[in-house]
mmCIF file of C-alpha atoms (C1' of nucleotides) in Angstrom:
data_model
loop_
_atom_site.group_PDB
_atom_site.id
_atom_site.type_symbol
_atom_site.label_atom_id
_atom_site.label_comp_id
_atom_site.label_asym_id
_atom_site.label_seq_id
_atom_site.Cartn_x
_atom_site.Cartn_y
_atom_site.Cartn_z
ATOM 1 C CA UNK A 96 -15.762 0.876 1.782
ATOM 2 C CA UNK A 97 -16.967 -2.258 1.485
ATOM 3 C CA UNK A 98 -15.117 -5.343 3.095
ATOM 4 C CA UNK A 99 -16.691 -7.882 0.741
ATOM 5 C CA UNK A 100 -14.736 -8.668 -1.821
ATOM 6 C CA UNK A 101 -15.830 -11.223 -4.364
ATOM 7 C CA UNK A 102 -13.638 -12.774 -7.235
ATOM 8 C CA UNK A 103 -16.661 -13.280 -9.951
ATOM 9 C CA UNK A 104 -14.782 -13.998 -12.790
ATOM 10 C CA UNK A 105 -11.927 -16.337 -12.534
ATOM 11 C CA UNK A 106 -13.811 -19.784 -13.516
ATOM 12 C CA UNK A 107 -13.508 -21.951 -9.856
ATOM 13 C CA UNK A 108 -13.615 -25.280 -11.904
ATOM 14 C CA UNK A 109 -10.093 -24.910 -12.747
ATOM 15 C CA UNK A 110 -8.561 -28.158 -14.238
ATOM 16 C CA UNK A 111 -6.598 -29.843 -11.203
ATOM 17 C CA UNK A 112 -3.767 -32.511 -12.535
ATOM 18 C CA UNK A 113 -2.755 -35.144 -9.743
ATOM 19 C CA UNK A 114 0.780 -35.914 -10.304
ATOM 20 C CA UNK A 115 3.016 -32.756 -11.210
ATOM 21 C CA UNK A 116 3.686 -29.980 -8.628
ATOM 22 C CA UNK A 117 2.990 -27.061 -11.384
ATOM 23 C CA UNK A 118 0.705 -24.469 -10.531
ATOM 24 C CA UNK A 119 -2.575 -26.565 -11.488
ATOM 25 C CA UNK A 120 -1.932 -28.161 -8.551
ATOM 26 C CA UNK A 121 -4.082 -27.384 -5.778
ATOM 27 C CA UNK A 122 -2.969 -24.435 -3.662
ATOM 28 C CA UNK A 123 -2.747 -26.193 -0.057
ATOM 29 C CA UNK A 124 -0.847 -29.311 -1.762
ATOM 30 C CA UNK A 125 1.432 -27.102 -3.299
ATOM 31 C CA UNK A 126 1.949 -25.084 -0.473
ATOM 32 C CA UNK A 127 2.746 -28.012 1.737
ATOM 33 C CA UNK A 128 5.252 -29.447 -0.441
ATOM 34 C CA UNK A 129 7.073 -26.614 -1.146
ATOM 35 C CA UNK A 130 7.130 -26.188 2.369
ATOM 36 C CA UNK A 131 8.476 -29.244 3.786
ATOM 37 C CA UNK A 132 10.870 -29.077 0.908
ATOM 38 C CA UNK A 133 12.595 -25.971 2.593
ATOM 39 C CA UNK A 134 12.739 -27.737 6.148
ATOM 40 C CA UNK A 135 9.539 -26.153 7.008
ATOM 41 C CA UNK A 136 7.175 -27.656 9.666
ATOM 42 C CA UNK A 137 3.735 -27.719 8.851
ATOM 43 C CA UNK A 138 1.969 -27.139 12.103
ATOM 44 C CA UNK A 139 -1.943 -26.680 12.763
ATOM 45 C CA UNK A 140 -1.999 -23.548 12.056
ATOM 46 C CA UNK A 141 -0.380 -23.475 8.737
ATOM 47 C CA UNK A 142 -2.865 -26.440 7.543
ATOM 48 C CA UNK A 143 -5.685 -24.092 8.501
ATOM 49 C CA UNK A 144 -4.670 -21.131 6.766
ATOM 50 C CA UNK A 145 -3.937 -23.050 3.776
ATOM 51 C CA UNK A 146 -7.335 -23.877 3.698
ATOM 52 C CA UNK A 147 -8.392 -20.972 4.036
ATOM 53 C CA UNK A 148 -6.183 -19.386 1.501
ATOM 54 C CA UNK A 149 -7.800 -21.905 -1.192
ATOM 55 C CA UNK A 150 -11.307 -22.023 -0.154
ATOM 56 C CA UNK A 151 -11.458 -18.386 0.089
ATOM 57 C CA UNK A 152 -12.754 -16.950 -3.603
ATOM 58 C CA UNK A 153 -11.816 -13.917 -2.841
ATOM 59 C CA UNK A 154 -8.797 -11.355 -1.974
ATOM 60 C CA UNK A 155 -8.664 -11.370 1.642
ATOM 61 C CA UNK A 156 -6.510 -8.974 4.357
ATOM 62 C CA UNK A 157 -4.436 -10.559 7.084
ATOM 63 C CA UNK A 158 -7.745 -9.643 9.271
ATOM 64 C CA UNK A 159 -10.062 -11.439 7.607
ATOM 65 C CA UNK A 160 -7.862 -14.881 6.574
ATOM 66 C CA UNK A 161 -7.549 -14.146 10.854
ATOM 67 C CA UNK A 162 -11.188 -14.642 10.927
ATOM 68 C CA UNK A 163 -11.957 -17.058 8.612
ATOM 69 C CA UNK A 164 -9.325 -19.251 10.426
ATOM 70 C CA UNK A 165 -10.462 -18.668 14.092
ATOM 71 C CA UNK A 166 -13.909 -19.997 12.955
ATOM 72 C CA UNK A 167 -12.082 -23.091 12.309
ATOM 73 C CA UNK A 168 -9.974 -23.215 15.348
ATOM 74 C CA UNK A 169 -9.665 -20.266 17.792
ATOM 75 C CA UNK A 170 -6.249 -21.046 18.803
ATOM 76 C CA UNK A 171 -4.636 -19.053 15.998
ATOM 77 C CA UNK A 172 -2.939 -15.743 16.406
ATOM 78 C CA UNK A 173 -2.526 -12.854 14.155
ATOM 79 C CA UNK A 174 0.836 -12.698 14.578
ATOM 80 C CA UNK A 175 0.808 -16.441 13.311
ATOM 81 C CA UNK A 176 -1.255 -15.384 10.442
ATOM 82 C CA UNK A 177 1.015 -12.700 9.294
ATOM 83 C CA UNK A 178 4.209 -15.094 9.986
ATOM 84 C CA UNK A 179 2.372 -17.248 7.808
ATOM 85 C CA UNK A 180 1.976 -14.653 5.189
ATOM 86 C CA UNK A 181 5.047 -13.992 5.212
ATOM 87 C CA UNK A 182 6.947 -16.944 4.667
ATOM 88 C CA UNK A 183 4.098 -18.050 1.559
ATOM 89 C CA UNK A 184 5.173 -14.969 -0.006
ATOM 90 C CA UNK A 185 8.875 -15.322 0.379
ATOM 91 C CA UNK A 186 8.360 -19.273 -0.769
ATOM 92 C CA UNK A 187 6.083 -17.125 -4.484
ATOM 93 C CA UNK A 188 3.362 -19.067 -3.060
ATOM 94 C CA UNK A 189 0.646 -16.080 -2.984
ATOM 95 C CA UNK A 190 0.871 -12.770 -4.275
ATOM 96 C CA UNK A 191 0.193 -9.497 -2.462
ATOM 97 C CA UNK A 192 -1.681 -7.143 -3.774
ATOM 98 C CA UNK A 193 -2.125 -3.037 -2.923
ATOM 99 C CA UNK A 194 -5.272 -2.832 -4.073
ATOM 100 C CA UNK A 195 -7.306 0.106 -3.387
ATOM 101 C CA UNK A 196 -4.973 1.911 -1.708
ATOM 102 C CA UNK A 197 -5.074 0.306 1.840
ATOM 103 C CA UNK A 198 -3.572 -2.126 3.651
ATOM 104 C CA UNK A 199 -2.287 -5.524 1.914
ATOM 105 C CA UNK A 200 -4.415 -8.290 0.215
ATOM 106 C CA UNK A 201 -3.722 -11.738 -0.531
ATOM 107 C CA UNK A 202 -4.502 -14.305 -3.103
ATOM 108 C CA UNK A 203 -2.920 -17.700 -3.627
ATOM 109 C CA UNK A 204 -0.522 -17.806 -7.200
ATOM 110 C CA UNK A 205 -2.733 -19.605 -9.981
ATOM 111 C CA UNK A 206 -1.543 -21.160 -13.094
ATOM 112 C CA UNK A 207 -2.593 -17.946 -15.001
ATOM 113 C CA UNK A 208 -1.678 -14.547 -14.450
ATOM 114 C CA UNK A 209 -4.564 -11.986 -13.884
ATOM 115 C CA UNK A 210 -5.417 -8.028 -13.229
ATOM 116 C CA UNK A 211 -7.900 -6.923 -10.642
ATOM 117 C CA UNK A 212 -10.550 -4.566 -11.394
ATOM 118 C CA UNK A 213 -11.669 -2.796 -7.936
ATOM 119 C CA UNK A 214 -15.294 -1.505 -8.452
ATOM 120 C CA UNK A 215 -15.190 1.985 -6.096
ATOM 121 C CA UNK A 216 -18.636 1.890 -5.700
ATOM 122 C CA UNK A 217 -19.633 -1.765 -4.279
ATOM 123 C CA UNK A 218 -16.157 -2.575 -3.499
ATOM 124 C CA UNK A 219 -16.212 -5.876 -5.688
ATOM 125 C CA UNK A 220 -12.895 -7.551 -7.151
ATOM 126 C CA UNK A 221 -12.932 -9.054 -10.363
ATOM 127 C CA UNK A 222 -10.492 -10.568 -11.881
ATOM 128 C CA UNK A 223 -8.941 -9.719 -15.572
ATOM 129 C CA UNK A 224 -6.680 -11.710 -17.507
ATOM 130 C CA UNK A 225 -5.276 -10.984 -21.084
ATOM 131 C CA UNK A 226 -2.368 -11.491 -23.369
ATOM 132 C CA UNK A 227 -2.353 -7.650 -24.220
ATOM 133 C CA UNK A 228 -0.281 -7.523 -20.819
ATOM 134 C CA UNK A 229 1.933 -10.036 -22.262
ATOM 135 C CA UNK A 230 2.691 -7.068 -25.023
ATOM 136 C CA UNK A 231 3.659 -4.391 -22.085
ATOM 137 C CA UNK A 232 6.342 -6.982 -20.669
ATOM 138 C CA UNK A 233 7.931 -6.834 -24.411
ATOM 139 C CA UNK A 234 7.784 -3.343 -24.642
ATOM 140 C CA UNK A 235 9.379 -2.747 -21.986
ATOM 141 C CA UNK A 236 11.919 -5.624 -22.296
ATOM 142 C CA UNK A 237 12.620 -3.919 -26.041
ATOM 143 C CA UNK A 238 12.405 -0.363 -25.440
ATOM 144 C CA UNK A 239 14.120 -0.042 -22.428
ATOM 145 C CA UNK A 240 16.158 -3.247 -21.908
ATOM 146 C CA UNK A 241 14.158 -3.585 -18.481
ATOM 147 C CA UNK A 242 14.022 -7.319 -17.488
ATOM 148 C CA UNK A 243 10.513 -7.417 -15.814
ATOM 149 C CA UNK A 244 10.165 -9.625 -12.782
ATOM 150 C CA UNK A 245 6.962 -8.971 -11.172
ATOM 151 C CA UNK A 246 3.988 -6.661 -12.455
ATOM 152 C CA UNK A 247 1.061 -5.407 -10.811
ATOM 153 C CA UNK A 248 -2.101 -4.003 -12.594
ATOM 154 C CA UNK A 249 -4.485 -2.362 -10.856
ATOM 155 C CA UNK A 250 -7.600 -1.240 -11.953
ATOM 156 C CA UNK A 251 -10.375 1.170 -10.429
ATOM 157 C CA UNK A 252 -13.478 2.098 -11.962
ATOM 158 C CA UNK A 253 -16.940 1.206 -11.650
ATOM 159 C CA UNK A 254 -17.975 -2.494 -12.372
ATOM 160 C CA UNK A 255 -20.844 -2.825 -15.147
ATOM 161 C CA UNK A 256 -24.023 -3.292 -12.127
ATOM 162 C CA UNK A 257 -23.184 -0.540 -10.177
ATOM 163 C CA UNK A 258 -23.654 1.688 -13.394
ATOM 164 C CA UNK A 259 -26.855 0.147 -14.368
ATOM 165 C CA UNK A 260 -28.194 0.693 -10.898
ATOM 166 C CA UNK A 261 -26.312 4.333 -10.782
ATOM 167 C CA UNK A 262 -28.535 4.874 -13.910
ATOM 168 C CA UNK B 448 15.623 -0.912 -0.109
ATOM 169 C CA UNK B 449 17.289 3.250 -1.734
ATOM 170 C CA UNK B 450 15.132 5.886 -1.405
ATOM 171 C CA UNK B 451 16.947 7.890 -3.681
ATOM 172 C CA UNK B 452 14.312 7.086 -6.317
ATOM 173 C CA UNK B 453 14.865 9.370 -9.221
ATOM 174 C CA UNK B 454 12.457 10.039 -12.607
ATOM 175 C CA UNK B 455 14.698 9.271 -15.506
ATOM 176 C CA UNK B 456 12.793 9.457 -18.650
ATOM 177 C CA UNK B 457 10.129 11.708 -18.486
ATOM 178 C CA UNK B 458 11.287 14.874 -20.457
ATOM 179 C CA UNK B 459 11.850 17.925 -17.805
ATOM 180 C CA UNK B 460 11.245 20.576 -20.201
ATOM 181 C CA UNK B 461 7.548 20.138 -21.120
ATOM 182 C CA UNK B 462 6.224 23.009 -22.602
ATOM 183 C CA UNK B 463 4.105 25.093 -20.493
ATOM 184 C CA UNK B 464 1.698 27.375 -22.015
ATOM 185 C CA UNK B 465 0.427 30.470 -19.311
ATOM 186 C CA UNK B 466 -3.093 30.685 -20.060
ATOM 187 C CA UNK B 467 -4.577 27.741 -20.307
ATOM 188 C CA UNK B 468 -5.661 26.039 -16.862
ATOM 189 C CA UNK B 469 -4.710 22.610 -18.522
ATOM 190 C CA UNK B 470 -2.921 19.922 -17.185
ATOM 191 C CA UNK B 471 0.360 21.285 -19.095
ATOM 192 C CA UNK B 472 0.249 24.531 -16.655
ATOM 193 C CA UNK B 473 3.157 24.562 -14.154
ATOM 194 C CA UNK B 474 1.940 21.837 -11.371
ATOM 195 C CA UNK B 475 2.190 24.848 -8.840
ATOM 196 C CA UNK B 476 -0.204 27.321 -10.415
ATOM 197 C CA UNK B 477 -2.780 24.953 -11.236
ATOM 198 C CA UNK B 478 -3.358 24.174 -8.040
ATOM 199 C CA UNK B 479 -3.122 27.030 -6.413
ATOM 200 C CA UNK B 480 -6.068 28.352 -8.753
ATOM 201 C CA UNK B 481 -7.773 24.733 -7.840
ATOM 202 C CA UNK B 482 -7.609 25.304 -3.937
ATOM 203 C CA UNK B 483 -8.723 28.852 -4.072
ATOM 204 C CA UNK B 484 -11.826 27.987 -6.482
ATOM 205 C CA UNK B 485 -12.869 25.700 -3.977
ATOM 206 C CA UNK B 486 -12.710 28.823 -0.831
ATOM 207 C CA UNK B 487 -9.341 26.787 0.640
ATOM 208 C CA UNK B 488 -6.286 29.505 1.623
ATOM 209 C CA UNK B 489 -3.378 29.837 0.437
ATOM 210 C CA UNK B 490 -0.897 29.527 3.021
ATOM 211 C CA UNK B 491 2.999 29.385 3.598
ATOM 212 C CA UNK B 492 3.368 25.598 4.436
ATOM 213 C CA UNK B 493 1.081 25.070 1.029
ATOM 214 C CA UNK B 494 2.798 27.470 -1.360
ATOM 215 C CA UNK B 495 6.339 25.692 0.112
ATOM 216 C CA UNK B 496 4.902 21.982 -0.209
ATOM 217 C CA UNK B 497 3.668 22.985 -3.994
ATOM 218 C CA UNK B 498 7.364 24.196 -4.827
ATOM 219 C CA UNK B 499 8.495 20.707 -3.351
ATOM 220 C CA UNK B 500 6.420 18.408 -5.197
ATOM 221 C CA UNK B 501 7.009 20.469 -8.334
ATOM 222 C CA UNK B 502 10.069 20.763 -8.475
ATOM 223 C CA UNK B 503 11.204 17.407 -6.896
ATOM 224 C CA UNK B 504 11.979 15.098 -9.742
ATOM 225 C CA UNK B 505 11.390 11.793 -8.181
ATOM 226 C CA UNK B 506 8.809 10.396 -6.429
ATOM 227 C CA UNK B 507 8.884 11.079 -2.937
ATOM 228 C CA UNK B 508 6.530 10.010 0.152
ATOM 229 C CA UNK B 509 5.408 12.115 2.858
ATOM 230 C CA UNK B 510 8.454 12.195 5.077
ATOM 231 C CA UNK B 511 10.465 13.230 2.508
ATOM 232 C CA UNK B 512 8.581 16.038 1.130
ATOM 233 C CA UNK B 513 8.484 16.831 5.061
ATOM 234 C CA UNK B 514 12.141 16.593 5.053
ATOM 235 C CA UNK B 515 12.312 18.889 1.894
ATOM 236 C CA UNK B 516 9.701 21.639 2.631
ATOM 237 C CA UNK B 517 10.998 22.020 6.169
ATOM 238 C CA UNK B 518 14.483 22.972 4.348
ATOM 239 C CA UNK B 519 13.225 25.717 2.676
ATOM 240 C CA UNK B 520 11.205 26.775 6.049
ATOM 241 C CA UNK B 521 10.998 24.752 9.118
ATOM 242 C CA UNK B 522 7.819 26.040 10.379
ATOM 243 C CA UNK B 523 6.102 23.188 8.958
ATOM 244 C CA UNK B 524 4.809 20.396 10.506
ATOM 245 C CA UNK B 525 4.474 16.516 9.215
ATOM 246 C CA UNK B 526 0.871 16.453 10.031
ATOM 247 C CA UNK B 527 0.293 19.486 7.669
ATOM 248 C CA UNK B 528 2.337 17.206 4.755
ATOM 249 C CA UNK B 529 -0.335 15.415 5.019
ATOM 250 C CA UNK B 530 -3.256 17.060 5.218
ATOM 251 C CA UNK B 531 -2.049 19.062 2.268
ATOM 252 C CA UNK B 532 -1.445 16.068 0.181
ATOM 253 C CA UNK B 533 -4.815 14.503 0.977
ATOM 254 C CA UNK B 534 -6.255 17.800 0.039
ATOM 255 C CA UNK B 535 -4.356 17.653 -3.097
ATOM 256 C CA UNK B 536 -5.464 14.131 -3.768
ATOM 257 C CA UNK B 537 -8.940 14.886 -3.221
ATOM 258 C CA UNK B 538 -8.734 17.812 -5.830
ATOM 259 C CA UNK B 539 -7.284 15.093 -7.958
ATOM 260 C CA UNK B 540 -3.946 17.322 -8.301
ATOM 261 C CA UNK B 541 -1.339 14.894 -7.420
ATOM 262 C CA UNK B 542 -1.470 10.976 -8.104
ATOM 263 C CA UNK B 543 -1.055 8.439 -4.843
ATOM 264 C CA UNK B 544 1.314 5.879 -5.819
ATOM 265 C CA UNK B 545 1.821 2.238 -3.813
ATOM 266 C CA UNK B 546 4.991 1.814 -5.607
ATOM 267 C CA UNK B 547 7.346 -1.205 -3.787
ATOM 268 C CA UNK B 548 4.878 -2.760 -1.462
ATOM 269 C CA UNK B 549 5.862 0.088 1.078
ATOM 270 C CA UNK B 550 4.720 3.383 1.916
ATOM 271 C CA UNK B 551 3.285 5.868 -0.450
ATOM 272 C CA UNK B 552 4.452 7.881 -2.932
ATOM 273 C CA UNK B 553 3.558 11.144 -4.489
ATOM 274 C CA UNK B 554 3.842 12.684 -8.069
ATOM 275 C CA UNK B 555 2.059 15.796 -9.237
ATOM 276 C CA UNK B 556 -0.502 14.784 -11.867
ATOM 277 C CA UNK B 557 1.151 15.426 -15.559
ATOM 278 C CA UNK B 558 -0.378 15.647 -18.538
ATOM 279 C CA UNK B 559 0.477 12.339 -20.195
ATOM 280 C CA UNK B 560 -0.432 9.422 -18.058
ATOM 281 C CA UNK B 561 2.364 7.033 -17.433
ATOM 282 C CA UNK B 562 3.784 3.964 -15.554
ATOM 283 C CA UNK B 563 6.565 3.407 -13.500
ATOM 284 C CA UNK B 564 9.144 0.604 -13.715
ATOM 285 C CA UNK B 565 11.056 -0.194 -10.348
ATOM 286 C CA UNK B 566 14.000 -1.475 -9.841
ATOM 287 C CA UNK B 567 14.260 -3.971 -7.156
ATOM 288 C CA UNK B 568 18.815 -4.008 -7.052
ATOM 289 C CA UNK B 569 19.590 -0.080 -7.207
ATOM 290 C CA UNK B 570 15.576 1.054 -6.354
ATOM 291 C CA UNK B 571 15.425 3.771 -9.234
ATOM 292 C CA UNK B 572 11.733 4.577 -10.624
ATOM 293 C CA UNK B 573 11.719 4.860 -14.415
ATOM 294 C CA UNK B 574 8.892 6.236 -16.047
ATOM 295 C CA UNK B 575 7.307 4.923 -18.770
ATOM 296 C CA UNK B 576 4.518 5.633 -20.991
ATOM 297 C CA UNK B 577 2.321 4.053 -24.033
ATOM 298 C CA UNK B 578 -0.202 3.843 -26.133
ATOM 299 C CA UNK B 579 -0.858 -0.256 -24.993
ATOM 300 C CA UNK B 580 -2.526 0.744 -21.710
ATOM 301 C CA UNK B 581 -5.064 2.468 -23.687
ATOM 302 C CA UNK B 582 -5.673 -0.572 -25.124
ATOM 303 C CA UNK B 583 -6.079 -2.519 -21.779
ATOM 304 C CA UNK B 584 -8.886 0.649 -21.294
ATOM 305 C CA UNK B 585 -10.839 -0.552 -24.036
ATOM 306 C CA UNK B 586 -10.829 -4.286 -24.095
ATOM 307 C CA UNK B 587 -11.949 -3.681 -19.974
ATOM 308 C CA UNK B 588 -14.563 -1.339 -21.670
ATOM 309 C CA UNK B 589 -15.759 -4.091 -24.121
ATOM 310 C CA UNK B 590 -15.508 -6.965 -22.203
ATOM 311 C CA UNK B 591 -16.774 -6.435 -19.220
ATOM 312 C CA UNK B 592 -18.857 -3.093 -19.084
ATOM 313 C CA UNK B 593 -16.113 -1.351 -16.448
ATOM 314 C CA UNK B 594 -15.638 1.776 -16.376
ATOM 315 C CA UNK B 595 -12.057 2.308 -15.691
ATOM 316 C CA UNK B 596 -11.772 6.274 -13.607
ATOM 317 C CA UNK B 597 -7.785 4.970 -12.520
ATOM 318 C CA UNK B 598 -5.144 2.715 -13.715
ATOM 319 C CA UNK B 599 -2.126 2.098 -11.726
ATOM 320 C CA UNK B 600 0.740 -0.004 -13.417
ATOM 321 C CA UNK B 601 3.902 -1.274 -11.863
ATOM 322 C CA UNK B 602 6.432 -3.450 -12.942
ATOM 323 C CA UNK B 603 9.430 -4.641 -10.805
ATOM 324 C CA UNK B 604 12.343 -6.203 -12.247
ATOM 325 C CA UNK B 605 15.543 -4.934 -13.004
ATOM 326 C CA UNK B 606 16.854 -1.695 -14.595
ATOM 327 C CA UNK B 607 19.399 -2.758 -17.778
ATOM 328 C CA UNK B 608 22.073 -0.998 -16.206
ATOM 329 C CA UNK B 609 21.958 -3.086 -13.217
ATOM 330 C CA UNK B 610 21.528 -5.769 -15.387
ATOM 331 C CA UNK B 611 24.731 -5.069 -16.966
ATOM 332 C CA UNK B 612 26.793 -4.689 -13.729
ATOM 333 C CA UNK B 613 25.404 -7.683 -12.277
ATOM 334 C CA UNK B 614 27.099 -9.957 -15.489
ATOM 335 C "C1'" DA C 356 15.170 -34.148 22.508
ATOM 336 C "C1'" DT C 357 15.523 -30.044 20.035
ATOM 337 C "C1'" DA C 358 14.868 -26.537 17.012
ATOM 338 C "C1'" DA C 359 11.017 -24.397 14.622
ATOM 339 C "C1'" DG C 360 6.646 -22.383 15.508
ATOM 340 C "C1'" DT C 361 3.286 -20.159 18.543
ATOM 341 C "C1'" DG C 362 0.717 -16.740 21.509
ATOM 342 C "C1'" DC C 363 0.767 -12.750 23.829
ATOM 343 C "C1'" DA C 364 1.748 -8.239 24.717
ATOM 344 C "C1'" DA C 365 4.640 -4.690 23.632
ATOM 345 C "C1'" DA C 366 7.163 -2.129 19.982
ATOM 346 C "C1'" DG C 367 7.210 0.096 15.400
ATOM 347 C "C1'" DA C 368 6.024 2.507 11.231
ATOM 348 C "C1'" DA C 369 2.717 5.249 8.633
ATOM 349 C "C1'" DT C 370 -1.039 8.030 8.967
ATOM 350 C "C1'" DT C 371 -4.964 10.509 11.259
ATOM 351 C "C1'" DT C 372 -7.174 13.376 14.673
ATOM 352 C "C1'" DG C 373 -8.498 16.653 18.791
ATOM 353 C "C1'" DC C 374 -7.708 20.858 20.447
ATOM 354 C "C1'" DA C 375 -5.829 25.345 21.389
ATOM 355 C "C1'" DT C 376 -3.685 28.902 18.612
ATOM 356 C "C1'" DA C 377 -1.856 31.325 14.484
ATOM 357 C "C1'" DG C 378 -2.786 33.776 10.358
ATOM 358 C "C1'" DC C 379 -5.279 34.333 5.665
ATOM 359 C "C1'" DG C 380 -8.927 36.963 3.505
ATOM 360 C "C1'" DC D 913 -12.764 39.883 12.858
ATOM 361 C "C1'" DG D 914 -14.131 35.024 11.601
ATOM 362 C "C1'" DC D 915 -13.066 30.967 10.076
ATOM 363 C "C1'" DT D 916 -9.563 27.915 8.033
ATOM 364 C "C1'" DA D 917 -5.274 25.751 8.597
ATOM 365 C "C1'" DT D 918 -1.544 24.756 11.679
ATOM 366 C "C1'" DG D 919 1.390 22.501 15.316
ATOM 367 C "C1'" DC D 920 1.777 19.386 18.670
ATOM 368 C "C1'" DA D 921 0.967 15.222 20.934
ATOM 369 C "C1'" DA D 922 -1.970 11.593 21.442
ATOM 370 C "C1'" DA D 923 -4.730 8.116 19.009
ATOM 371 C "C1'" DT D 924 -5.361 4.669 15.152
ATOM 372 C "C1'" DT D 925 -4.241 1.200 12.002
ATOM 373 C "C1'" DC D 926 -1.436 -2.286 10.107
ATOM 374 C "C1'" DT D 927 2.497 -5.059 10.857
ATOM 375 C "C1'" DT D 928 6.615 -6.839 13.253
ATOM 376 C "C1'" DT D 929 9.196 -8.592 17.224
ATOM 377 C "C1'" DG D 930 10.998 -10.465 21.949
ATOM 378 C "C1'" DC D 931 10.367 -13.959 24.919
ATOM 379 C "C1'" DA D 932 8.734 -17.929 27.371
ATOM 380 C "C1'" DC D 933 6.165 -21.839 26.105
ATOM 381 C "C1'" DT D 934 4.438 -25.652 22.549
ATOM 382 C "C1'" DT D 935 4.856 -28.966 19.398
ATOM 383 C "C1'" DA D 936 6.235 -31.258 15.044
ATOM 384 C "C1'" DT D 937 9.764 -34.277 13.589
#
DNA sequence: ATAAGTGCAAAGAATTTGCATAGCG
DNA sequence: CGCTATGCAAATTCTTTGCACTTAT
C-alpha cells in the first residue's frame, strides 16, 4: 500500500491570529510554548521536528517525520523522533491516528476537529469534518451517560478518482 | 490499562434462524460453511478457535483467544491464532478492531453494525449502535463521491459508572 | 554546572514466515 | 495418498529503553 499520503481537503490557508495561544496558532509556536511552559528544553532536534510536523500536509509515521527530518539535519535519531512523539502527544499537541490498520500516524491538533477518509485503492487521506459527529457525542452523552473524551473516526472506502478510473 | 474488556449492551440472545446463511446464523456455522466453500479444511484448532470467538463475549486479541482455545485443547499453537484469524478476516467473517491505541482486537462480524465506547478508568468496551452513522455514510457519499466499504468508530471517555465513583 | 535530552545498540511486544510434519478429505 | 494446515523457532516490524555522552539553560 501506498506510502503517500496526501491531506487534499483541509484548506492550508488557515486563518493564523498572532497574539493568543489557541489552536489557530501556528503548530511549532504552540508547540514550543507549551513546551517550555512544562520545563521542557527545546533542543535542535525538537525545532526540526516541529517543522516538520507543520510543514508536512499530510499524516506521516514515525519513519517518515524520521526522514523528512534527517534531510534537514542528519544528526537526528529515531529514538529521538519517537521520544519526541511521545511527549507532543502526552502535552494534546498532535493526535495519533490508527489508520488503516498499521502502525501509528501523526498529525498536529488543528483548531477544528476532522475524520479521515483512507482511499484503499491509492492510499490517499482526506480529511472530513462535520457537525453530524457533534450529534454522536450527544447521543452518547444522553443515552448512555458516557462522558466522551476523545473520538476517532475512521473511514475506508474508495476516494471519488480511483472509481472514475476503476470505471 | 484491564483487559478484562467485556460487551455490555449488545443483546446476547439474538435470534438465530437455521436456514438462512445470513449474518444472523450462529457466528460458528457461517463460517464454517464460508471456509469450506472456498476448498479450506476444517480442522480441530479452527472448529476450537470458532467456539472461542463465538462464544467469548468481549473483545479479545490474539493472545487471549490463544489463551482461551488452548483451554479447551492445548494442541494449538499462537501462530495458528493467527493465521486463522487472518483467514477469517480475509473471508470478511470477523471485524479487526484498533480499539485503545494498542494491539488488536477481534469480534465476530454481527448482523447490526455497531461502535464501541471505551473506557479509559475501568477499560470496559460498551457497544453501541445507531442510525447517525448511517448518516455520516451518506453525507461522505454526497459530498465527496467516497465510497465508504468500512467504518470504524471509537470513542474514549469515561463509562457513567466510573463517572459516578470518581465524584 | 547540572539535569534534561540525545544517539546508539540492544531489548521488547506483536505479528509473520520457513520448513518439516501431522492430519483432513 | 496429496495437499493443506500446523507447530516450532527464527525473522520482521514497530516501538521502547539503558547507558554513556551532549547540550540547553
Amino acid at each position: 500500500m501506498t506510502q503517500t499520503t496526501i491531506a487534499e481537503t483541509v484548506p492550508k490557508n488557515r486563518r493564523r491570529r498572532r497574539s493568543a495561544r489557541s489552536l489557530d496558532e501556528p503548530f511549532r509556536e504552540r508547540a514550543r510554548d507549551a513546551l517550555r511552559s512544562e520545563g521542557h528544553r527545546m533542543t535542535q532536534q525538537r525545532d526540526i521536528l516541529l517543522n516538520v510536523i507543520e510543514n508536512a500536509g499530510a499524516h506521516l509515521d514515525a519513519d517518515g517525520l524520521y526522514q523528512l527530518a534527517r534531510r534537514q539535519d542528519n544528526r537526528i535519531s529515531l529514538s529521538t523522533v519517537y521520544r519526541t512523539l511521545s511527549l507532543l502527544k502526552r502535552h494534546n499537541l498532535i493526535d495519533e491516528l490508527h489508520l488503516s490498520e498499521e502502525h501509528h500516524h501523526y498529525e498536529a491538533k488543528t483548531a477544528e476537529e476532522h475524520y479521515h477518509l483512507v482511499c484503499i485503492d491509492c492510499g490517499a487521506v482526506e480529511e472530513f469534518a462535520g457537525g453530524i459527529i457533534e450529534h454522536v457525542r450527544e447521543v452518547v452523552k444522553h443515552e448512555r451517560g458516557f462522558h466522551v473524551t476523545s473520538l476517532q473516526l475512521d473511514i475506508a472506502g474508495m476516494c471519488a478518482r480511483c472509481q472514475k478510473e476503476a470505471a
